[in-house]
Coordinates of C-alpha atoms in Angstrom, one line a residue:
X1 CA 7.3 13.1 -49.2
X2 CA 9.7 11.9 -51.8
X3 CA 8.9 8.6 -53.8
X4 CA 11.9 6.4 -54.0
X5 CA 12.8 5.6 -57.2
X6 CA 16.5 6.1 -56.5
X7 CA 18.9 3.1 -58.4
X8 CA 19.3 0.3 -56.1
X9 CA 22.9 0.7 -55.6
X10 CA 21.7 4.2 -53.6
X11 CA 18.4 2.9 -51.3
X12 CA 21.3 1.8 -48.8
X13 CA 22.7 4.9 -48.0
X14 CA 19.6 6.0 -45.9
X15 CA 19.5 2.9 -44.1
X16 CA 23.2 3.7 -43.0
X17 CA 22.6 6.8 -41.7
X18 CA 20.0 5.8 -39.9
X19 CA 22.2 3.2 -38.4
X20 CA 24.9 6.4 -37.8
X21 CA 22.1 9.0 -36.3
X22 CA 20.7 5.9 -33.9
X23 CA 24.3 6.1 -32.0
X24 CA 23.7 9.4 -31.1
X25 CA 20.8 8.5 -28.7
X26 CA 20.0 10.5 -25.9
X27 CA 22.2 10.2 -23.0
X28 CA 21.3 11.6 -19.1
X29 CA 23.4 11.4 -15.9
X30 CA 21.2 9.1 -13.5
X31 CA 19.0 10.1 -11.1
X32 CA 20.5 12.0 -7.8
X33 CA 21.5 9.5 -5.2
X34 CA 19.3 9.2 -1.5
X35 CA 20.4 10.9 1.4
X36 CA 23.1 9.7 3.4
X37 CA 22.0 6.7 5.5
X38 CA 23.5 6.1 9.3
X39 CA 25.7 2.8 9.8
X40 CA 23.3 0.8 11.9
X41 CA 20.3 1.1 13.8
X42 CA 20.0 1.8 17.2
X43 CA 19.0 -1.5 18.2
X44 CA 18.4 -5.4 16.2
X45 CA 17.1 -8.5 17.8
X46 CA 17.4 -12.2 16.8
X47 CA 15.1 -13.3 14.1
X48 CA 14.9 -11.6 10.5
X49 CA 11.5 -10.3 8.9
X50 CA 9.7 -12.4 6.8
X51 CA 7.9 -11.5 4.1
X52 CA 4.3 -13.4 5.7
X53 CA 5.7 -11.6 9.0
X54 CA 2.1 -11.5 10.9
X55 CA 2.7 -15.2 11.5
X56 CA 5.4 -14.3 14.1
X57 CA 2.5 -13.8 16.6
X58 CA 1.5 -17.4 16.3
X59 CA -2.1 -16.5 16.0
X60 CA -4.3 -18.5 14.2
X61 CA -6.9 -16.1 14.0
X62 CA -4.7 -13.4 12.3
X63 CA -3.0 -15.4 9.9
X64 CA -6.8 -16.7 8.9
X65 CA -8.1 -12.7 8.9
X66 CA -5.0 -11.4 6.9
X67 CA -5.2 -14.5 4.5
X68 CA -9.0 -13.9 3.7
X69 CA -8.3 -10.2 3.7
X70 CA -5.5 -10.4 0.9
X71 CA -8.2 -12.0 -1.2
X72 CA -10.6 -10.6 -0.9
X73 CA -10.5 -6.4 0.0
X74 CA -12.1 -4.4 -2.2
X75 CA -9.4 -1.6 -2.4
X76 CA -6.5 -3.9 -2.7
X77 CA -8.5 -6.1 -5.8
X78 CA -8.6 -2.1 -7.0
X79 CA -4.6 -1.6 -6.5
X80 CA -4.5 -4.8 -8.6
X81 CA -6.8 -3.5 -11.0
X82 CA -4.8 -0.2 -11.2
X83 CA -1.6 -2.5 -12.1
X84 CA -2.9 -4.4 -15.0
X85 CA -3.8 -0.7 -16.9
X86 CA -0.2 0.6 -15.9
X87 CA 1.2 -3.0 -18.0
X88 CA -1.3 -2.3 -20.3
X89 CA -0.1 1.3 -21.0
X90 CA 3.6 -0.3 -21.0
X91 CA 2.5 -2.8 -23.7
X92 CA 0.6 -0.3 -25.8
X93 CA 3.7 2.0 -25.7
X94 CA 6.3 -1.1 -26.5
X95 CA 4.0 -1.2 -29.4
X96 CA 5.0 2.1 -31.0
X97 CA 9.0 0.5 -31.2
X98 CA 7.7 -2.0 -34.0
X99 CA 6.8 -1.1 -37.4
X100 CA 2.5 -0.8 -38.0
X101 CA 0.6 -2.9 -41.1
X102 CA -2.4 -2.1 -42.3
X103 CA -4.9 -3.8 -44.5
X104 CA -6.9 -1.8 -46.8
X105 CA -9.8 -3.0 -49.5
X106 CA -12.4 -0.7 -51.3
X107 CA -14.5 -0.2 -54.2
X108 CA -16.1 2.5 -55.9
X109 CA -19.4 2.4 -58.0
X110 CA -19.8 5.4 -60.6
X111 CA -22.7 5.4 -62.9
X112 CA -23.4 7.9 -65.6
X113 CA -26.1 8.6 -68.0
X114 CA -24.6 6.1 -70.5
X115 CA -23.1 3.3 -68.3
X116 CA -21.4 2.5 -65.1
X117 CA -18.0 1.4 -64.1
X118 CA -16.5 -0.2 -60.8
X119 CA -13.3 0.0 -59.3
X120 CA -11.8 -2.6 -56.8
X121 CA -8.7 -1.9 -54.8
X122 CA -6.8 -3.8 -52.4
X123 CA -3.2 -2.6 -50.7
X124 CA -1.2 -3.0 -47.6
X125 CA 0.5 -0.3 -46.3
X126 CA 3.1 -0.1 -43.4
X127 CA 5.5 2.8 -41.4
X128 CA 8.0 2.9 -39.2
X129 CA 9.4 5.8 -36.9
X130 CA 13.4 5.6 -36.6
X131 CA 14.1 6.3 -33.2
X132 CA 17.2 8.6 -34.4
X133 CA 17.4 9.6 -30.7
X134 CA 15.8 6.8 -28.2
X135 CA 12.8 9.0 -28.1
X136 CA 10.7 6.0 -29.0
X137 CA 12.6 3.8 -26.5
X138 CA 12.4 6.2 -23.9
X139 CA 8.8 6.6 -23.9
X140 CA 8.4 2.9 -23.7
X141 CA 11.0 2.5 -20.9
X142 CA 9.0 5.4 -19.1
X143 CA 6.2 3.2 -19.4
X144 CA 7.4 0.0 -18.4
X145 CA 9.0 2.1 -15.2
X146 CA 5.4 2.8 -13.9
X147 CA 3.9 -0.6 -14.4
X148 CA 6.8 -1.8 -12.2
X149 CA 6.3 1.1 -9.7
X150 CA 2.0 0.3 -9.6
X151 CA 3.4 -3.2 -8.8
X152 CA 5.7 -2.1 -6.0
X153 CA 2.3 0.2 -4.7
X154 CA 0.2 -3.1 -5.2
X155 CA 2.8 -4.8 -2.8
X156 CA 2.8 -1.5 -0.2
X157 CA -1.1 -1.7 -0.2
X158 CA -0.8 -5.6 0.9
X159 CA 1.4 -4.4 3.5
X160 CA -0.7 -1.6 4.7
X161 CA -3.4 -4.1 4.6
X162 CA -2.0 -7.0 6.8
X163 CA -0.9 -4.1 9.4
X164 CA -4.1 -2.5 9.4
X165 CA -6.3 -6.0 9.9
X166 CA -3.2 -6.4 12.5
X167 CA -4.0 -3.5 14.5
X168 CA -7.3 -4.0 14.4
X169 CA -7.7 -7.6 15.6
X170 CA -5.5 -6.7 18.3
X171 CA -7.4 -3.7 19.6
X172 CA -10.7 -6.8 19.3
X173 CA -9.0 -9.1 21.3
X174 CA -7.8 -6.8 24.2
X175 CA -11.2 -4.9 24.2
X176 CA -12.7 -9.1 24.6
X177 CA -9.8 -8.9 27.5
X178 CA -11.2 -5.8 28.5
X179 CA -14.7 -7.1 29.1
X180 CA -13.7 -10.0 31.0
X181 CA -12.1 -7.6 33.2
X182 CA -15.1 -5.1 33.6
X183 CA -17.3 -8.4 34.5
X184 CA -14.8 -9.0 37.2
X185 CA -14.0 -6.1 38.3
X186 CA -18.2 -5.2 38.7
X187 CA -19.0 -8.5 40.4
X188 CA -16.2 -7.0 42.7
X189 CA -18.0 -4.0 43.2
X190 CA -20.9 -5.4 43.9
X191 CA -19.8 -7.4 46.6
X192 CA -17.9 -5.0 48.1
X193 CA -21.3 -2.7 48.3
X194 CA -23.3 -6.1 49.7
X195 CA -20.9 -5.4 52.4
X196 CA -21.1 -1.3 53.0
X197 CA -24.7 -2.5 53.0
X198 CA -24.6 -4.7 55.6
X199 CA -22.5 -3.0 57.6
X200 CA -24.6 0.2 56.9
X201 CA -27.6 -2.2 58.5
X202 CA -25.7 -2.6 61.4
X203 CA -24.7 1.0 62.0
X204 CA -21.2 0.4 61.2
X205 CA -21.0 2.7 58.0
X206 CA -22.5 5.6 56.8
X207 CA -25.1 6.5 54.1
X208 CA -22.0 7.6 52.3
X209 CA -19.7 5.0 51.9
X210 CA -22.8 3.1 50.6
X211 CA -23.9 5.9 47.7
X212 CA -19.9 6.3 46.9
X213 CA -19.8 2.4 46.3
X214 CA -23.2 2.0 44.4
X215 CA -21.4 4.9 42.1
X216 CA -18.5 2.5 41.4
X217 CA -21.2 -0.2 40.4
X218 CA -22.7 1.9 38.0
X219 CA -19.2 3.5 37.0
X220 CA -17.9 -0.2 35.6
X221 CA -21.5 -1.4 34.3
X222 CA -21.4 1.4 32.4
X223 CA -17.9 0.4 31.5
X224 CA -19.5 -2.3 30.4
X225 CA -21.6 -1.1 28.1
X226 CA -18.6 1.4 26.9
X227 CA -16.5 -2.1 25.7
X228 CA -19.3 -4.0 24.2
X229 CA -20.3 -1.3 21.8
X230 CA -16.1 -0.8 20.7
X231 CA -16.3 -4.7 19.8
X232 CA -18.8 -3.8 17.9
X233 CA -17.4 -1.1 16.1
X234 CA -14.5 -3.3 15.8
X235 CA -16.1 -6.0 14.2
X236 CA -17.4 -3.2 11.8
X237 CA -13.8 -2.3 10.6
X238 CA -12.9 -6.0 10.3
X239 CA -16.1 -6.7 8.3
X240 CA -15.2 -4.1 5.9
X241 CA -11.6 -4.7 5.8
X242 CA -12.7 -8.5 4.5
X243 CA -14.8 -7.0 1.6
X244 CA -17.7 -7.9 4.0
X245 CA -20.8 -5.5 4.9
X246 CA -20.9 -5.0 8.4
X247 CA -23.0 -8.1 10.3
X248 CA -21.7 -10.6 8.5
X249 CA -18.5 -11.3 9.3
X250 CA -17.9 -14.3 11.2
X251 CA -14.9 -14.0 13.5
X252 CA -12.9 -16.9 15.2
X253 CA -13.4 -17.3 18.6
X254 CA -11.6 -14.7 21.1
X255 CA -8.4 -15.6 22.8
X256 CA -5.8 -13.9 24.6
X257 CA -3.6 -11.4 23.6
X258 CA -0.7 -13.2 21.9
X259 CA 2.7 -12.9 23.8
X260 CA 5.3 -10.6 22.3
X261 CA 7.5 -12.3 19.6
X262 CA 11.6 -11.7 19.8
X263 CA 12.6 -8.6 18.8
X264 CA 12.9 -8.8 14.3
X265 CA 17.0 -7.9 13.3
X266 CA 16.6 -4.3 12.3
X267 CA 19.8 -5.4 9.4
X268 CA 21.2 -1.9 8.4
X269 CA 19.2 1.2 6.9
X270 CA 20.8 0.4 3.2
X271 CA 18.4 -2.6 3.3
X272 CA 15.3 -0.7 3.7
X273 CA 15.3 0.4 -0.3
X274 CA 16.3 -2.7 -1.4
X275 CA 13.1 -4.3 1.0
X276 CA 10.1 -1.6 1.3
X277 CA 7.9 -2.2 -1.8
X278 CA 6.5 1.8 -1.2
X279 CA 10.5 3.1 -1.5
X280 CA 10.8 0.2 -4.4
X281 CA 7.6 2.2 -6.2
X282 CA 9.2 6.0 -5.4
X283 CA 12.9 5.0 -6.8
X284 CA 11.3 3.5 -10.2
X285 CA 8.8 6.7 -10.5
X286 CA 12.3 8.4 -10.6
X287 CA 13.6 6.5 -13.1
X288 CA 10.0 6.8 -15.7
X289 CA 10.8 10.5 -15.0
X290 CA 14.4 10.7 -16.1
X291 CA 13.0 8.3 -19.4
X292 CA 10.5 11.3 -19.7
X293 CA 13.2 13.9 -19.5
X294 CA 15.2 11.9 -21.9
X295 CA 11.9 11.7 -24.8
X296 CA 11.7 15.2 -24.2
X297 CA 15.0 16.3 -24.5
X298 CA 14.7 14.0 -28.3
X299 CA 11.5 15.6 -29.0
X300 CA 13.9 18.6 -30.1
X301 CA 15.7 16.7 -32.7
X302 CA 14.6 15.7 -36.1
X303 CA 12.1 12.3 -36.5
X304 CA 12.5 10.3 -39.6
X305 CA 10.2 7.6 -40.1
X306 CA 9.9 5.5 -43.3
X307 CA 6.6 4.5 -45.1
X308 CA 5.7 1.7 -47.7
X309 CA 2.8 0.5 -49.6
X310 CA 1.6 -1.6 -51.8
X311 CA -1.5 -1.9 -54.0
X312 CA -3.7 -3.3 -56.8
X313 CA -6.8 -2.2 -58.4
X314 CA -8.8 -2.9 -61.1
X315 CA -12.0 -2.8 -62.6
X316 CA -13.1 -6.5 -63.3
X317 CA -11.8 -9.0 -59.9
X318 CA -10.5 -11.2 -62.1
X319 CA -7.9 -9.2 -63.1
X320 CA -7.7 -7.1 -59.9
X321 CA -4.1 -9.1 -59.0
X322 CA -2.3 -9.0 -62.4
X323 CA -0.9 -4.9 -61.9
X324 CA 0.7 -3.8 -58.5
X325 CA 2.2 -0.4 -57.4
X326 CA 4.8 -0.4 -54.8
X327 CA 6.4 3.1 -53.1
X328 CA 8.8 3.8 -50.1
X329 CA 8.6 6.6 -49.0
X330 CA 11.0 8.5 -45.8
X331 CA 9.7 11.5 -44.2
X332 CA 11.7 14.4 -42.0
X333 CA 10.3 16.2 -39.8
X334 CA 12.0 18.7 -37.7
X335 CA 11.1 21.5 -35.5
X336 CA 11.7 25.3 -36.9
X337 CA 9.8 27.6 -34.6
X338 CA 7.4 26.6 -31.9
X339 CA 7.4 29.8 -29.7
X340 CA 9.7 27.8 -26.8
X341 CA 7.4 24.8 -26.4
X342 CA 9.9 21.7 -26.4
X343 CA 12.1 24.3 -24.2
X344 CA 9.6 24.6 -21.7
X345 CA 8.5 20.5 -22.0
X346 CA 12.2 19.6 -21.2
X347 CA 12.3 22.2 -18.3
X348 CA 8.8 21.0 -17.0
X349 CA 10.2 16.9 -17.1
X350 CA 13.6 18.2 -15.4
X351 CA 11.6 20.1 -12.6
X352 CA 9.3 16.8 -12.0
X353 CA 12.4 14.4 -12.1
X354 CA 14.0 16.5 -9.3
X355 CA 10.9 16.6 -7.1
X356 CA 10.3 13.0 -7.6
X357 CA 14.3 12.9 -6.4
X358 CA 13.4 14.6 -3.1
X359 CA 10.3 13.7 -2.1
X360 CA 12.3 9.9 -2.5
X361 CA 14.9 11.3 -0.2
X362 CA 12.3 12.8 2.1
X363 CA 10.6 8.9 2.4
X364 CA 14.1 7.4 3.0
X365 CA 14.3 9.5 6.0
X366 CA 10.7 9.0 6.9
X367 CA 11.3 4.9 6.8
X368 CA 14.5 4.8 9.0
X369 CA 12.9 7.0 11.2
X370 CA 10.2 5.0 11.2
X371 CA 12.2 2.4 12.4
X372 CA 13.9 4.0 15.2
X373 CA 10.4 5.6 16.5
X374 CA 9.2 1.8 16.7
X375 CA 12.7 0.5 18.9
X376 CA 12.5 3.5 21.0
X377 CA 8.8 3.2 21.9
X378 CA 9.1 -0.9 22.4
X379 CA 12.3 -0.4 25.4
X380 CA 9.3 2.4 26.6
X381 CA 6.6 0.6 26.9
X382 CA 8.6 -2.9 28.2
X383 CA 10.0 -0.4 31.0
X384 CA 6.4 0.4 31.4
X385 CA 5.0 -2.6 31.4
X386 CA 7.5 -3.5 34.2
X387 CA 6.3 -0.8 36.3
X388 CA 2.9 -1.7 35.7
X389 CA 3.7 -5.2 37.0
X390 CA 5.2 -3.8 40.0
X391 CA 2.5 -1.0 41.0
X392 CA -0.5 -3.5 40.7
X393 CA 1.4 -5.9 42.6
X394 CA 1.8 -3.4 45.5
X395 CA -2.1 -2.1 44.9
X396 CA -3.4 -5.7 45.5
X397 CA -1.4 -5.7 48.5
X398 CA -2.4 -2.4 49.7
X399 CA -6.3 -2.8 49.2
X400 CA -6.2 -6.3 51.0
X401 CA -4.5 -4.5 53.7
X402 CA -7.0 -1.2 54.1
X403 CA -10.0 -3.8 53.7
X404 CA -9.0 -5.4 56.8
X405 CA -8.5 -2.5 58.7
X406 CA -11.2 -0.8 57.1
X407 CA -13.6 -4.5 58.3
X408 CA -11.5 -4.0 61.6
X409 CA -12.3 -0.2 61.9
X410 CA -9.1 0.8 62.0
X411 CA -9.4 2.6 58.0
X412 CA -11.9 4.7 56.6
X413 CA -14.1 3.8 53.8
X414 CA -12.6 6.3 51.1
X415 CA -9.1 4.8 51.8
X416 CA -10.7 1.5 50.7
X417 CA -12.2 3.4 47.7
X418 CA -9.3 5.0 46.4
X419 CA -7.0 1.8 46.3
X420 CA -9.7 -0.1 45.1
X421 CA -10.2 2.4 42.1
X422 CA -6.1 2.4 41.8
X423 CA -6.1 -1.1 41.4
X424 CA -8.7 -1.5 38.6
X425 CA -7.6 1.5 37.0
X426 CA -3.9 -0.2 36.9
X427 CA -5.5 -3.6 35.6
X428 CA -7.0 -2.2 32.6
X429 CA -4.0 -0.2 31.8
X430 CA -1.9 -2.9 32.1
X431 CA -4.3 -4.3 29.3
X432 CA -3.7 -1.5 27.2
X433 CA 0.2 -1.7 27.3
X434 CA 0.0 -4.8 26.2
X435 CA -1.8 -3.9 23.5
X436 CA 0.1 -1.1 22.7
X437 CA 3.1 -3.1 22.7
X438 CA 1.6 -5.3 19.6
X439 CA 0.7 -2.7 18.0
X440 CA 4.3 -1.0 18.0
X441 CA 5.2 -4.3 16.9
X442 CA 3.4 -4.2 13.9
X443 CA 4.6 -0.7 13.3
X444 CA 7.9 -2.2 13.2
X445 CA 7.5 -5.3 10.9
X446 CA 5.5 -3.0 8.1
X447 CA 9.0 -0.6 8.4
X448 CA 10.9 -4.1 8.0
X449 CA 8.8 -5.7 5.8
X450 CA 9.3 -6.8 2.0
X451 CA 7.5 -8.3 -0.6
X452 CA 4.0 -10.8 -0.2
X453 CA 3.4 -13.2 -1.9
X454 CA -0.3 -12.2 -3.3
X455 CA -2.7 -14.4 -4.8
X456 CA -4.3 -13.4 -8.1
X457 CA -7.7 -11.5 -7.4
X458 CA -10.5 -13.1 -9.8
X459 CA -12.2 -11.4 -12.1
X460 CA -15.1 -9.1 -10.9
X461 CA -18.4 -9.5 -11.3
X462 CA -21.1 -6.8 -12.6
X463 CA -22.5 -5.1 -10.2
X464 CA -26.4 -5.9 -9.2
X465 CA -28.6 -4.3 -11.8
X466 CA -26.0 -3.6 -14.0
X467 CA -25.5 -4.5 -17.8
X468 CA -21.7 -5.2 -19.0
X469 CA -21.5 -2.7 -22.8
X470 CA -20.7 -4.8 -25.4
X471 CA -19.1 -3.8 -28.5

């Protein structure tokens, strides 16, 4: 440490090269660029994505599930929890660009065999690292990087959200659809078996036809049975998905399974990073990355920082402000040996910038794909859905036509059967489609989707038998 006592027309010169050294701040290439993107997607449709894009189903009890849900999940108030340390950290490492003050006051009681003396001191004292080569800067840019990527993660964990309660309601409301159908379809059954019975009476049908038939009426009761305990289940996931317990959720009444929305414009695959909050997150943990490459690569050079103080102290207080002593001090600190250690720090950020560059690339691919996978599996299942149309069309036709003959004696019981078991079989797929269809849907929109806007979570409480530790 060396005092300054230099004349004043000198205590400039280290300020200017300071000033000199600063412009020599460490400079990287940026970051590798994605992979190369197609031109278009395969298919677009008529309407864009919006960021609230559930509410293109036009279902009020979605838009109420995924409201309540954006308030009030558990694991998304944690996202939001993990966002306000990651500003925190940014703040705390802004914090080192500035100089620090401290405050210091003491005194000292000596006593001796003849008499005692006291000593009272008061002094501020403050230092101040020149960032010669943006190491300082870097770090805090590094930092400020990752609160902005935990924000872009708190906006992919809405999204993942609002798709999952999505999905889920869904699959509620065509397993509701799937019960009504079950009732029918049993009622069905069982008059179909009132008449085998009769007929049995009568000598008309054999002791066959009438246990094959009783089968079916046990086959969809215990279908029954099968759907009533998925709504359950269901309900479960929903609960939980509100921040509920399971059993206490109250859901809005059931309706049918909301018709398919125009296909979203796809826009090209460039607009994907600028959109998907989950790319937004990987591209700025790339950047933090390069910042720590760039702090490590200044972590070689030489710091300077500067100190100052000033003090008083005396014996009696009343005289304790009358003498002062002042000092500057600059310090220099730079690295001689250190068996490879900054070597191997800048080789260890350059590895984890470079990974962080192709795992990027790897999720760019992932998203457009994702995107394509979604437009090829909705022209699928539309196709199929057609079909599905058609065949129960022609199975309704067909049973009403081997009933006759089978009432007429012209067809044979398990004819009757097997188009009977066709056409129920058809109806609960067609069910199914539908809701796979949806579901797709959704797929698509969380590929498409951008920012929410997200309320602010409030403040959570203690938990139940817990005390808060005060300082």
């Amino acid at each position: 440490m060396v005092v300054a006592t230099l004349p004043s027309r000198y205590r400039l010169l280290p300020w200017m090269a300071v000033c000199l050294l600063a412009s020599c701040a460490t400079q990287l290439p940026p970051p590798g660029d994605p992979p190369a993107l197609p031109e278009a997607f395969s298919a677009t449709g008529q309407q864009l994505v919006a960021s609230t894009w559930w509410q293109a189903f036009d279902d009020p009890g979605l838009n109420h599930l995924v409201a309540r849900a954006l308030e009030d999940n558990l694991s998304l108030q944690a996202a939001y929890q993990r966002l306000l340390q990651a500003q925190a950290v940014a703040r705390r490492q802004e914090a080192s660009r500035f100089p620090t003050l401290d405050a210091t006051a003491g005194a000292e009681r000596q006593v001796s065999d003849a008499a005692g003396t006291t000593t009272l001191n008061v002094g501020l004292g403050a230092s101040y690292e020149v960032d010669l080569w943006g190491r300082v800067q870097a770090l805090a840019d590094a930092e400020q990087l990752r609160a902005s990527a935990s924000e872009a993660d708190y906006q992919a964990a809405a999204i993942s959200l609002s798709g999952e309660i999505a999905n889920t309601w869904f699959q509620w409301l065509e397993q509701h659809a799937q019960r009504q159908l079950a009732e029918n379809q049993l009622a069905t059954n069982r008059n179909v078996l009132t008449v085998i019975e009769t007929r049995f009476g009568t000598g008309m049908s054999s002791s066959a036809d009438v246990l094959r038939q009783r089968q079916l009426v046990e086959a969809s009761d215990d279908r029954l049975n099968e759907v009533a305990a998925e709504i359950t289940v269901l309900e479960n996931q929903l609960a939980v998905l509100q921040g509920m317990a399971p059993g206490q959720i109250s859901l809005p009444d059931a309706a049918a399974l909301p018709d398919l929305p125009p296909l979203p414009a796809t826009g090209v695959p460039a607009s994907l990073l600028l959109r998907r909050p989950d790319l937004q997150q990987q591209w700025l943990q790339i950047q933090a990355a390069d910042r720590d490459l760039a702090a490590a690569i200044s972590n070689q050079f030489p710091r300077f920082s500067i100190e100052a103080s000033i003090s008083t102290m005396a014996s009696d207080p009343g005289a304790l402000f009358n003498r002062w002593l002042s000092s500057l001090a600059g310090n220099l600190l730079a690295p001689v040996v250190d068996g490879g250690e900054r070597r191997a720090n800048v080789s260890r950020a350059e590895a984890a910038r470079n990974a962080l560059v192709r795992d990027y690339g790897q999720a760019v691919l992932i998203a457009i794909r994702e995107v394509e996978d979604a437009l090829t599996r909705e022209q699928q299942l539309r196709e199929r859905l057609a079909s599905l149309d058609e065949r129960i069309d022609l199975a309704d036709a067909t049973l009403q036509q081997l009933r006759t003959r089978y009432l007429n004696g012209a067809a044979s019981y398990l004819d009757v059967l097997d188009a009977l078991q066709g056409q129920q079989d058809l109806s609960r797929t067609r069910l199914t489609t539908r809701q796979q269809m949806l579901v797709n849907r959704v797929a698509l929109y969380r590929a498409l989707a951008g920012r929410i806007d997200l309320p602010t979570p409030a403040a959570p409480s203690s938990p139940a038998g817990s005390t808060p530790v005060s300082s």
